[in-house]
Amino acid sequence: MSDRFEERLRKMAEQEKNYVPESFSSRIDQVLEELPRTRRKSVPFFRTTGLAAAAVAFLILLPNLNEKTAYAMSEIPILGPFFEAVTFRSYEKHEENQDISIQIPEIVTEDETEGIKETNARIQGYITKLMDEFYTDLNANSYLQMQVGYQVITSTDQWFTLDVEAEIVMASSTNIRKFYHIYVPTGEIMELSDLFREGFDYKQVILDEIKEQMRENMKEDPNISYWNGEKDIVQEFDLIAEDHNFYFNEEGKLVIPFDDYEVGPGSMGSPEFILESPEIYQNLIVQP
């Protein structure tokens, strides 16, 4: 790692007081207010197979957080010369009715863009929202488990995708994923709506293909169902948002994932649909 890069990370740590939303810091403080002062070793996240091997680790102390917080060693997977994903902080709390393990990522590069800054702010805001929901659920349940982690899905000279994943266990287990994308040549944030030529009705084309795949899946396997099986999929599932989750797989195919319970019962887990329509790829204006 270059001296310039190390120095920039140190400056990021020093400036963190003005960067992290106050609500985020106070929320973490609440969760960890009774932690012992000894540093704890971070528990690996439940889905880490997509991460590259960690190459460098060093301690980052953040002045704006409670002194009882256990700071993790920052593990920096070396993903190429363009972007890197950093576990900037890790937190844990393990009690009789609470089991919390959180990894908070940041995207870093030597030439930080406004898009990267905004993406990191969005990630922190998203985790803050999850923590708010955690507290609401905790008040209504005797036991709650929450894990938040991340993995890099794509890192090329054209495209970077980070997957932030949360698993929440109450009466049942719920898996939630949020994908963040950067177009590397410009450092810009990318949404689903940014992938296609102007005028192309990508929402309808994607919707039609997913519905057809759903029908075919149910025909082939009677154990597969979407929604509760009593209503027509066409009536129940009729919208693809401009910022709907997506990612490109290793073959460069566009994948549309859904969270638990989003398009089917809990037994369906988190279904994903790999798009095959030639029309989709003929109208793509960016490639991973």
PDB file of C-alpha atoms in Angstrom:
ATOM      1  CA  MET A   1       0.000   0.000   0.000  1.00  0.00           C
ATOM      2  CA  SER A   2       1.336   3.422  -0.934  1.00  0.00           C
ATOM      3  CA  ASP A   3       2.295   6.007   1.680  1.00  0.00           C
ATOM      4  CA  ARG A   4      -0.126   8.372  -0.015  1.00  0.00           C
ATOM      5  CA  PHE A   5      -2.994   5.940   0.447  1.00  0.00           C
ATOM      6  CA  GLU A   6      -2.149   5.280   4.102  1.00  0.00           C
ATOM      7  CA  GLU A   7      -1.952   9.001   4.781  1.00  0.00           C
ATOM      8  CA  ARG A   8      -5.354   9.588   3.156  1.00  0.00           C
ATOM      9  CA  LEU A   9      -6.955   6.903   5.343  1.00  0.00           C
ATOM     10  CA  ARG A  10      -5.418   8.487   8.444  1.00  0.00           C
ATOM     11  CA  LYS A  11      -6.906  11.828   7.422  1.00  0.00           C
ATOM     12  CA  MET A  12     -10.274  10.166   6.868  1.00  0.00           C
ATOM     13  CA  ALA A  13     -10.124   8.815  10.421  1.00  0.00           C
ATOM     14  CA  GLU A  14      -9.208  12.231  11.832  1.00  0.00           C
ATOM     15  CA  GLN A  15     -12.049  13.895   9.938  1.00  0.00           C
ATOM     16  CA  GLU A  16     -14.614  11.228  10.838  1.00  0.00           C
ATOM     17  CA  LYS A  17     -16.039  13.416  13.570  1.00  0.00           C
ATOM     18  CA  ASN A  18     -17.450  15.743  10.936  1.00  0.00           C
ATOM     19  CA  TYR A  19     -18.384  12.995   8.491  1.00  0.00           C
ATOM     20  CA  VAL A  20     -20.460  10.425  10.391  1.00  0.00           C
ATOM     21  CA  PRO A  21     -24.087  11.493  11.005  1.00  0.00           C
ATOM     22  CA  GLU A  22     -24.673  12.222  14.673  1.00  0.00           C
ATOM     23  CA  SER A  23     -27.686   9.922  14.718  1.00  0.00           C
ATOM     24  CA  PHE A  24     -25.490   7.037  13.551  1.00  0.00           C
ATOM     25  CA  SER A  25     -22.867   7.553  16.243  1.00  0.00           C
ATOM     26  CA  SER A  26     -25.431   7.928  19.019  1.00  0.00           C
ATOM     27  CA  ARG A  27     -27.272   4.823  17.836  1.00  0.00           C
ATOM     28  CA  ILE A  28     -24.095   2.743  17.946  1.00  0.00           C
ATOM     29  CA  ASP A  29     -23.291   4.194  21.376  1.00  0.00           C
ATOM     30  CA  GLN A  30     -26.679   3.068  22.662  1.00  0.00           C
ATOM     31  CA  VAL A  31     -26.166  -0.445  21.374  1.00  0.00           C
ATOM     32  CA  LEU A  32     -22.707  -0.714  22.883  1.00  0.00           C
ATOM     33  CA  GLU A  33     -23.032   1.332  26.065  1.00  0.00           C
ATOM     34  CA  GLU A  34     -22.448  -1.678  28.289  1.00  0.00           C
ATOM     35  CA  LEU A  35     -19.595  -3.268  26.348  1.00  0.00           C
ATOM     36  CA  PRO A  36     -16.388  -3.952  28.303  1.00  0.00           C
ATOM     37  CA  ARG A  37     -13.457  -1.705  27.513  1.00  0.00           C
ATOM     38  CA  THR A  38     -11.343  -4.515  26.086  1.00  0.00           C
ATOM     39  CA  ARG A  39     -11.067  -4.790  22.328  1.00  0.00           C
ATOM     40  CA  ARG A  40     -13.014  -7.658  20.830  1.00  0.00           C
ATOM     41  CA  LYS A  41     -12.112  -9.693  17.821  1.00  0.00           C
ATOM     42  CA  SER A  42     -14.513  -9.216  14.931  1.00  0.00           C
ATOM     43  CA  VAL A  43     -16.725 -12.206  14.106  1.00  0.00           C
ATOM     44  CA  PRO A  44     -16.654 -13.021  10.377  1.00  0.00           C
ATOM     45  CA  PHE A  45     -19.828 -12.117   8.532  1.00  0.00           C
ATOM     46  CA  PHE A  46     -22.139 -14.940   7.497  1.00  0.00           C
ATOM     47  CA  ARG A  47     -21.431 -14.518   3.779  1.00  0.00           C
ATOM     48  CA  THR A  48     -17.776 -13.767   3.071  1.00  0.00           C
ATOM     49  CA  THR A  49     -16.839 -16.097   0.243  1.00  0.00           C
ATOM     50  CA  GLY A  50     -16.909 -13.288  -2.300  1.00  0.00           C
ATOM     51  CA  LEU A  51     -14.217 -11.226  -0.567  1.00  0.00           C
ATOM     52  CA  ALA A  52     -10.620 -11.153  -1.722  1.00  0.00           C
ATOM     53  CA  ALA A  53      -7.917 -12.052   0.792  1.00  0.00           C
ATOM     54  CA  ALA A  54      -7.032  -9.309   3.244  1.00  0.00           C
ATOM     55  CA  ALA A  55      -3.614  -7.855   2.508  1.00  0.00           C
ATOM     56  CA  VAL A  56      -3.130  -5.006   5.011  1.00  0.00           C
ATOM     57  CA  ALA A  57      -4.547  -4.307   8.482  1.00  0.00           C
ATOM     58  CA  PHE A  58      -4.084  -1.364  10.810  1.00  0.00           C
ATOM     59  CA  LEU A  59      -6.008   0.208  13.655  1.00  0.00           C
ATOM     60  CA  ILE A  60      -8.176   3.269  13.023  1.00  0.00           C
ATOM     61  CA  LEU A  61      -9.345   5.132  16.120  1.00  0.00           C
ATOM     62  CA  LEU A  62     -12.349   7.408  15.645  1.00  0.00           C
ATOM     63  CA  PRO A  63     -12.627  10.288  18.156  1.00  0.00           C
ATOM     64  CA  ASN A  64     -16.383  10.848  17.905  1.00  0.00           C
ATOM     65  CA  LEU A  65     -17.497   7.446  19.228  1.00  0.00           C
ATOM     66  CA  ASN A  66     -18.027   6.223  22.769  1.00  0.00           C
ATOM     67  CA  GLU A  67     -14.806   5.107  24.478  1.00  0.00           C
ATOM     68  CA  LYS A  68     -16.402   1.741  25.269  1.00  0.00           C
ATOM     69  CA  THR A  69     -16.692   0.923  21.567  1.00  0.00           C
ATOM     70  CA  ALA A  70     -14.544  -1.962  20.372  1.00  0.00           C
ATOM     71  CA  TYR A  71     -12.728  -0.782  17.259  1.00  0.00           C
ATOM     72  CA  ALA A  72     -11.853  -3.433  14.717  1.00  0.00           C
ATOM     73  CA  MET A  73      -8.669  -3.725  12.757  1.00  0.00           C
ATOM     74  CA  SER A  74      -9.403  -2.425   9.277  1.00  0.00           C
ATOM     75  CA  GLU A  75      -9.026  -5.216   6.769  1.00  0.00           C
ATOM     76  CA  ILE A  76      -8.438  -3.991   3.224  1.00  0.00           C
ATOM     77  CA  PRO A  77      -9.054  -6.513   0.458  1.00  0.00           C
ATOM     78  CA  ILE A  78      -6.810  -5.710  -2.486  1.00  0.00           C
ATOM     79  CA  LEU A  79      -9.252  -5.637  -5.399  1.00  0.00           C
ATOM     80  CA  GLY A  80      -7.234  -3.910  -8.079  1.00  0.00           C
ATOM     81  CA  PRO A  81      -5.787  -0.481  -8.797  1.00  0.00           C
ATOM     82  CA  PHE A  82      -9.074   1.413  -8.844  1.00  0.00           C
ATOM     83  CA  PHE A  83     -11.322   0.867  -5.837  1.00  0.00           C
ATOM     84  CA  GLU A  84     -10.978  -0.874  -2.490  1.00  0.00           C
ATOM     85  CA  ALA A  85     -13.519  -1.852   0.153  1.00  0.00           C
ATOM     86  CA  VAL A  86     -12.551  -1.122   3.757  1.00  0.00           C
ATOM     87  CA  THR A  87     -14.079  -2.492   6.927  1.00  0.00           C
ATOM     88  CA  PHE A  88     -13.753   0.854   8.637  1.00  0.00           C
ATOM     89  CA  ARG A  89     -15.443  -0.108  11.916  1.00  0.00           C
ATOM     90  CA  SER A  90     -16.861  -3.275  13.477  1.00  0.00           C
ATOM     91  CA  TYR A  91     -19.162  -3.567  16.480  1.00  0.00           C
ATOM     92  CA  GLU A  92     -20.430  -6.464  18.527  1.00  0.00           C
ATOM     93  CA  LYS A  93     -22.770  -6.998  21.437  1.00  0.00           C
ATOM     94  CA  HIS A  94     -23.718 -10.425  22.731  1.00  0.00           C
ATOM     95  CA  GLU A  95     -26.212 -10.645  25.574  1.00  0.00           C
ATOM     96  CA  GLU A  96     -29.050 -12.920  26.581  1.00  0.00           C
ATOM     97  CA  ASN A  97     -31.639 -11.187  24.377  1.00  0.00           C
ATOM     98  CA  GLN A  98     -29.396  -9.328  21.925  1.00  0.00           C
ATOM     99  CA  ASP A  99     -26.847 -10.646  19.470  1.00  0.00           C
ATOM    100  CA  ILE A 100     -25.359  -7.876  17.326  1.00  0.00           C
ATOM    101  CA  SER A 101     -22.496  -8.017  14.829  1.00  0.00           C
ATOM    102  CA  ILE A 102     -22.004  -5.077  12.464  1.00  0.00           C
ATOM    103  CA  GLN A 103     -19.362  -4.385   9.836  1.00  0.00           C
ATOM    104  CA  ILE A 104     -19.448  -0.879   8.394  1.00  0.00           C
ATOM    105  CA  PRO A 105     -17.795  -0.568   4.990  1.00  0.00           C
ATOM    106  CA  GLU A 106     -16.458   2.382   3.080  1.00  0.00           C
ATOM    107  CA  ILE A 107     -15.358   2.567  -0.537  1.00  0.00           C
ATOM    108  CA  VAL A 108     -11.962   4.203  -0.921  1.00  0.00           C
ATOM    109  CA  THR A 109      -9.652   5.144  -3.778  1.00  0.00           C
ATOM    110  CA  GLU A 110      -6.707   7.474  -4.116  1.00  0.00           C
ATOM    111  CA  ASP A 111      -8.762   9.880  -6.211  1.00  0.00           C
ATOM    112  CA  GLU A 112     -11.992  10.139  -4.261  1.00  0.00           C
ATOM    113  CA  THR A 113     -14.975  11.394  -6.281  1.00  0.00           C
ATOM    114  CA  GLU A 114     -18.233  13.015  -5.206  1.00  0.00           C
ATOM    115  CA  GLY A 115     -19.948   9.786  -6.210  1.00  0.00           C
ATOM    116  CA  ILE A 116     -17.846   7.779  -3.779  1.00  0.00           C
ATOM    117  CA  LYS A 117     -18.456  10.298  -0.977  1.00  0.00           C
ATOM    118  CA  GLU A 118     -22.198  10.173  -1.620  1.00  0.00           C
ATOM    119  CA  THR A 119     -22.194   6.377  -1.761  1.00  0.00           C
ATOM    120  CA  ASN A 120     -20.408   6.144   1.588  1.00  0.00           C
ATOM    121  CA  ALA A 121     -22.922   8.590   3.063  1.00  0.00           C
ATOM    122  CA  ARG A 122     -25.772   6.471   1.683  1.00  0.00           C
ATOM    123  CA  ILE A 123     -24.265   3.339   3.214  1.00  0.00           C
ATOM    124  CA  GLN A 124     -24.015   4.996   6.630  1.00  0.00           C
ATOM    125  CA  GLY A 125     -27.566   6.306   6.325  1.00  0.00           C
ATOM    126  CA  TYR A 126     -28.819   2.860   5.366  1.00  0.00           C
ATOM    127  CA  ILE A 127     -27.160   1.214   8.367  1.00  0.00           C
ATOM    128  CA  THR A 128     -28.547   3.974  10.617  1.00  0.00           C
ATOM    129  CA  LYS A 129     -32.030   3.127   9.312  1.00  0.00           C
ATOM    130  CA  LEU A 130     -31.455  -0.549  10.032  1.00  0.00           C
ATOM    131  CA  MET A 131     -30.399   0.338  13.578  1.00  0.00           C
ATOM    132  CA  ASP A 132     -33.554   2.427  14.069  1.00  0.00           C
ATOM    133  CA  GLU A 133     -35.659  -0.520  12.940  1.00  0.00           C
ATOM    134  CA  PHE A 134     -33.613  -2.781  15.211  1.00  0.00           C
ATOM    135  CA  TYR A 135     -34.559  -0.728  18.254  1.00  0.00           C
ATOM    136  CA  THR A 136     -38.222  -0.665  17.298  1.00  0.00           C
ATOM    137  CA  ASP A 137     -38.265  -4.439  16.902  1.00  0.00           C
ATOM    138  CA  LEU A 138     -36.272  -4.965  20.092  1.00  0.00           C
ATOM    139  CA  ASN A 139     -38.960  -3.191  22.107  1.00  0.00           C
ATOM    140  CA  ALA A 140     -41.575  -5.582  20.715  1.00  0.00           C
ATOM    141  CA  ASN A 141     -39.610  -8.834  20.952  1.00  0.00           C
ATOM    142  CA  SER A 142     -37.867 -10.683  23.736  1.00  0.00           C
ATOM    143  CA  TYR A 143     -35.005 -11.768  21.479  1.00  0.00           C
ATOM    144  CA  LEU A 144     -33.399 -10.178  18.460  1.00  0.00           C
ATOM    145  CA  GLN A 145     -30.310 -11.046  16.439  1.00  0.00           C
ATOM    146  CA  MET A 146     -28.837  -8.681  13.868  1.00  0.00           C
ATOM    147  CA  GLN A 147     -25.844  -9.116  11.576  1.00  0.00           C
ATOM    148  CA  VAL A 148     -24.699  -6.546   9.011  1.00  0.00           C
ATOM    149  CA  GLY A 149     -21.808  -7.184   6.657  1.00  0.00           C
ATOM    150  CA  TYR A 150     -20.721  -6.706   3.082  1.00  0.00           C
ATOM    151  CA  GLN A 151     -19.024  -8.275   0.107  1.00  0.00           C
ATOM    152  CA  VAL A 152     -17.621  -6.979  -3.152  1.00  0.00           C
ATOM    153  CA  ILE A 153     -19.537  -8.415  -6.099  1.00  0.00           C
ATOM    154  CA  THR A 154     -17.675  -6.779  -8.991  1.00  0.00           C
ATOM    155  CA  SER A 155     -14.406  -4.861  -9.241  1.00  0.00           C
ATOM    156  CA  THR A 156     -13.097  -4.124 -12.748  1.00  0.00           C
ATOM    157  CA  ASP A 157     -11.695  -1.125 -14.580  1.00  0.00           C
ATOM    158  CA  GLN A 158     -15.278  -0.292 -15.576  1.00  0.00           C
ATOM    159  CA  TRP A 159     -17.503  -1.298 -12.684  1.00  0.00           C
ATOM    160  CA  PHE A 160     -17.581  -1.635  -8.891  1.00  0.00           C
ATOM    161  CA  THR A 161     -20.449  -3.209  -6.917  1.00  0.00           C
ATOM    162  CA  LEU A 162     -20.698  -3.488  -3.142  1.00  0.00           C
ATOM    163  CA  ASP A 163     -23.371  -5.661  -1.523  1.00  0.00           C
ATOM    164  CA  VAL A 164     -24.379  -4.648   2.024  1.00  0.00           C
ATOM    165  CA  GLU A 165     -26.300  -7.485   3.621  1.00  0.00           C
ATOM    166  CA  ALA A 166     -28.301  -7.702   6.842  1.00  0.00           C
ATOM    167  CA  GLU A 167     -29.800 -10.728   8.535  1.00  0.00           C
ATOM    168  CA  ILE A 168     -32.352 -10.124  11.275  1.00  0.00           C
ATOM    169  CA  VAL A 169     -33.684 -12.958  13.414  1.00  0.00           C
ATOM    170  CA  MET A 170     -36.805 -12.541  15.529  1.00  0.00           C
ATOM    171  CA  ALA A 171     -39.622 -15.065  15.336  1.00  0.00           C
ATOM    172  CA  SER A 172     -38.171 -15.900  11.926  1.00  0.00           C
ATOM    173  CA  SER A 173     -35.114 -14.963   9.903  1.00  0.00           C
ATOM    174  CA  THR A 174     -35.146 -12.129   7.347  1.00  0.00           C
ATOM    175  CA  ASN A 175     -32.377 -11.428   4.852  1.00  0.00           C
ATOM    176  CA  ILE A 176     -32.045  -7.925   3.339  1.00  0.00           C
ATOM    177  CA  ARG A 177     -29.531  -6.834   0.704  1.00  0.00           C
ATOM    178  CA  LYS A 178     -28.655  -3.416  -0.683  1.00  0.00           C
ATOM    179  CA  PHE A 179     -26.354  -2.997  -3.687  1.00  0.00           C
ATOM    180  CA  TYR A 180     -24.204   0.064  -4.402  1.00  0.00           C
ATOM    181  CA  HIS A 181     -22.667   0.612  -7.837  1.00  0.00           C
ATOM    182  CA  ILE A 182     -19.925   2.915  -9.127  1.00  0.00           C
ATOM    183  CA  TYR A 183     -19.034   3.483 -12.795  1.00  0.00           C
ATOM    184  CA  VAL A 184     -15.255   3.460 -12.412  1.00  0.00           C
ATOM    185  CA  PRO A 185     -14.170   5.718 -15.332  1.00  0.00           C
ATOM    186  CA  THR A 186     -16.176   8.663 -13.928  1.00  0.00           C
ATOM    187  CA  GLY A 187     -16.664   7.657 -10.278  1.00  0.00           C
ATOM    188  CA  GLU A 188     -20.415   8.193 -10.650  1.00  0.00           C
ATOM    189  CA  ILE A 189     -23.158   6.379  -8.744  1.00  0.00           C
ATOM    190  CA  MET A 190     -25.196   4.084 -10.995  1.00  0.00           C
ATOM    191  CA  GLU A 191     -28.794   2.951 -10.606  1.00  0.00           C
ATOM    192  CA  LEU A 192     -30.801   0.487 -12.685  1.00  0.00           C
ATOM    193  CA  SER A 193     -32.243   3.397 -14.663  1.00  0.00           C
ATOM    194  CA  ASP A 194     -28.737   4.486 -15.737  1.00  0.00           C
ATOM    195  CA  LEU A 195     -27.899   1.246 -17.543  1.00  0.00           C
ATOM    196  CA  PHE A 196     -30.023   1.600 -20.666  1.00  0.00           C
ATOM    197  CA  ARG A 197     -30.434   3.714 -23.772  1.00  0.00           C
ATOM    198  CA  GLU A 198     -32.836   6.626 -23.508  1.00  0.00           C
ATOM    199  CA  GLY A 199     -36.358   5.662 -24.552  1.00  0.00           C
ATOM    200  CA  PHE A 200     -35.912   1.949 -23.878  1.00  0.00           C
ATOM    201  CA  ASP A 201     -38.759   0.620 -21.694  1.00  0.00           C
ATOM    202  CA  TYR A 202     -36.445  -1.431 -19.487  1.00  0.00           C
ATOM    203  CA  LYS A 203     -38.978  -1.673 -16.645  1.00  0.00           C
ATOM    204  CA  GLN A 204     -41.554  -3.468 -18.754  1.00  0.00           C
ATOM    205  CA  VAL A 205     -39.027  -5.738 -20.476  1.00  0.00           C
ATOM    206  CA  ILE A 206     -37.510  -6.770 -17.139  1.00  0.00           C
ATOM    207  CA  LEU A 207     -40.946  -7.212 -15.578  1.00  0.00           C
ATOM    208  CA  ASP A 208     -42.179  -9.408 -18.420  1.00  0.00           C
ATOM    209  CA  GLU A 209     -39.115 -11.653 -18.288  1.00  0.00           C
ATOM    210  CA  ILE A 210     -39.259 -12.093 -14.518  1.00  0.00           C
ATOM    211  CA  LYS A 211     -42.952 -12.986 -14.652  1.00  0.00           C
ATOM    212  CA  GLU A 212     -42.274 -15.541 -17.366  1.00  0.00           C
ATOM    213  CA  GLN A 213     -39.445 -17.067 -15.337  1.00  0.00           C
ATOM    214  CA  MET A 214     -41.748 -17.238 -12.309  1.00  0.00           C
ATOM    215  CA  ARG A 215     -44.378 -19.100 -14.300  1.00  0.00           C
ATOM    216  CA  GLU A 216     -41.842 -21.519 -15.729  1.00  0.00           C
ATOM    217  CA  ASN A 217     -40.323 -22.164 -12.292  1.00  0.00           C
ATOM    218  CA  MET A 218     -43.723 -23.001 -10.818  1.00  0.00           C
ATOM    219  CA  LYS A 219     -44.540 -25.322 -13.707  1.00  0.00           C
ATOM    220  CA  GLU A 220     -41.280 -27.215 -13.292  1.00  0.00           C
ATOM    221  CA  ASP A 221     -41.384 -27.490  -9.491  1.00  0.00           C
ATOM    222  CA  PRO A 222     -44.687 -27.700  -7.553  1.00  0.00           C
ATOM    223  CA  ASN A 223     -42.841 -26.680  -4.384  1.00  0.00           C
ATOM    224  CA  ILE A 224     -42.023 -23.280  -5.854  1.00  0.00           C
ATOM    225  CA  SER A 225     -44.513 -20.486  -5.326  1.00  0.00           C
ATOM    226  CA  TYR A 226     -44.570 -16.726  -5.483  1.00  0.00           C
ATOM    227  CA  TRP A 227     -46.794 -14.745  -3.176  1.00  0.00           C
ATOM    228  CA  ASN A 228     -49.363 -16.994  -1.524  1.00  0.00           C
ATOM    229  CA  GLY A 229     -50.341 -18.993  -4.591  1.00  0.00           C
ATOM    230  CA  GLU A 230     -53.910 -17.737  -4.532  1.00  0.00           C
ATOM    231  CA  LYS A 231     -53.536 -14.636  -6.689  1.00  0.00           C
ATOM    232  CA  ASP A 232     -52.271 -14.040 -10.188  1.00  0.00           C
ATOM    233  CA  ILE A 233     -48.601 -13.034 -10.304  1.00  0.00           C
ATOM    234  CA  VAL A 234     -49.432 -10.495 -13.007  1.00  0.00           C
ATOM    235  CA  GLN A 235     -51.796  -8.681 -10.635  1.00  0.00           C
ATOM    236  CA  GLU A 236     -49.548  -8.938  -7.580  1.00  0.00           C
ATOM    237  CA  PHE A 237     -46.188  -8.106  -9.095  1.00  0.00           C
ATOM    238  CA  ASP A 238     -46.408  -5.153 -11.452  1.00  0.00           C
ATOM    239  CA  LEU A 239     -43.564  -2.742 -10.786  1.00  0.00           C
ATOM    240  CA  ILE A 240     -39.805  -2.457 -11.230  1.00  0.00           C
ATOM    241  CA  ALA A 241     -38.441   0.701  -9.580  1.00  0.00           C
ATOM    242  CA  GLU A 242     -35.747   2.861 -11.164  1.00  0.00           C
ATOM    243  CA  ASP A 243     -33.462   2.077  -8.223  1.00  0.00           C
ATOM    244  CA  HIS A 244     -34.354  -1.597  -7.859  1.00  0.00           C
ATOM    245  CA  ASN A 245     -31.531  -3.838  -6.660  1.00  0.00           C
ATOM    246  CA  PHE A 246     -29.404  -5.440  -9.370  1.00  0.00           C
ATOM    247  CA  TYR A 247     -25.911  -6.708 -10.050  1.00  0.00           C
ATOM    248  CA  PHE A 248     -23.880  -8.268 -12.862  1.00  0.00           C
ATOM    249  CA  ASN A 249     -22.781 -11.872 -12.330  1.00  0.00           C
ATOM    250  CA  GLU A 250     -19.441 -13.354 -13.391  1.00  0.00           C
ATOM    251  CA  GLU A 251     -20.768 -13.974 -16.899  1.00  0.00           C
ATOM    252  CA  GLY A 252     -21.792 -10.334 -17.256  1.00  0.00           C
ATOM    253  CA  LYS A 253     -25.489 -11.191 -17.038  1.00  0.00           C
ATOM    254  CA  LEU A 254     -27.833  -8.754 -15.304  1.00  0.00           C
ATOM    255  CA  VAL A 255     -29.335 -10.246 -12.137  1.00  0.00           C
ATOM    256  CA  ILE A 256     -32.461  -8.903 -10.401  1.00  0.00           C
ATOM    257  CA  PRO A 257     -32.594 -10.025  -6.738  1.00  0.00           C
ATOM    258  CA  PHE A 258     -35.450  -9.757  -4.251  1.00  0.00           C
ATOM    259  CA  ASP A 259     -35.391  -9.790  -0.464  1.00  0.00           C
ATOM    260  CA  ASP A 260     -37.199 -12.319   1.698  1.00  0.00           C
ATOM    261  CA  TYR A 261     -41.002 -12.007   1.409  1.00  0.00           C
ATOM    262  CA  GLU A 262     -40.744  -9.402  -1.372  1.00  0.00           C
ATOM    263  CA  VAL A 263     -42.233 -11.575  -4.141  1.00  0.00           C
ATOM    264  CA  GLY A 264     -43.022 -14.812  -2.344  1.00  0.00           C
ATOM    265  CA  PRO A 265     -43.504 -16.576   0.988  1.00  0.00           C
ATOM    266  CA  GLY A 266     -40.658 -17.078   3.435  1.00  0.00           C
ATOM    267  CA  SER A 267     -40.056 -20.585   2.113  1.00  0.00           C
ATOM    268  CA  MET A 268     -38.810 -19.027  -1.143  1.00  0.00           C
ATOM    269  CA  GLY A 269     -35.957 -17.227   0.606  1.00  0.00           C
ATOM    270  CA  SER A 270     -34.376 -14.434  -1.469  1.00  0.00           C
ATOM    271  CA  PRO A 271     -35.091 -15.276  -5.126  1.00  0.00           C
ATOM    272  CA  GLU A 272     -32.931 -13.952  -7.950  1.00  0.00           C
ATOM    273  CA  PHE A 273     -33.609 -13.815 -11.675  1.00  0.00           C
ATOM    274  CA  ILE A 274     -30.860 -13.844 -14.306  1.00  0.00           C
ATOM    275  CA  LEU A 275     -32.072 -11.868 -17.318  1.00  0.00           C
ATOM    276  CA  GLU A 276     -31.543 -13.515 -20.694  1.00  0.00           C
ATOM    277  CA  SER A 277     -33.555 -11.332 -23.075  1.00  0.00           C
ATOM    278  CA  PRO A 278     -31.357 -10.160 -26.003  1.00  0.00           C
ATOM    279  CA  GLU A 279     -33.314  -6.892 -25.961  1.00  0.00           C
ATOM    280  CA  ILE A 280     -31.888  -6.124 -22.520  1.00  0.00           C
ATOM    281  CA  TYR A 281     -28.268  -6.459 -23.628  1.00  0.00           C
ATOM    282  CA  GLN A 282     -28.779  -4.701 -26.964  1.00  0.00           C
ATOM    283  CA  ASN A 283     -29.835  -1.591 -25.036  1.00  0.00           C
ATOM    284  CA  LEU A 284     -27.187  -1.609 -22.288  1.00  0.00           C
ATOM    285  CA  ILE A 285     -24.931   1.452 -22.426  1.00  0.00           C
ATOM    286  CA  VAL A 286     -22.479   0.229 -19.750  1.00  0.00           C
ATOM    287  CA  GLN A 287     -20.812  -3.120 -19.165  1.00  0.00           C
ATOM    288  CA  PRO A 288     -19.132  -4.429 -15.981  1.00  0.00           C
TER     289      PRO A 288
END
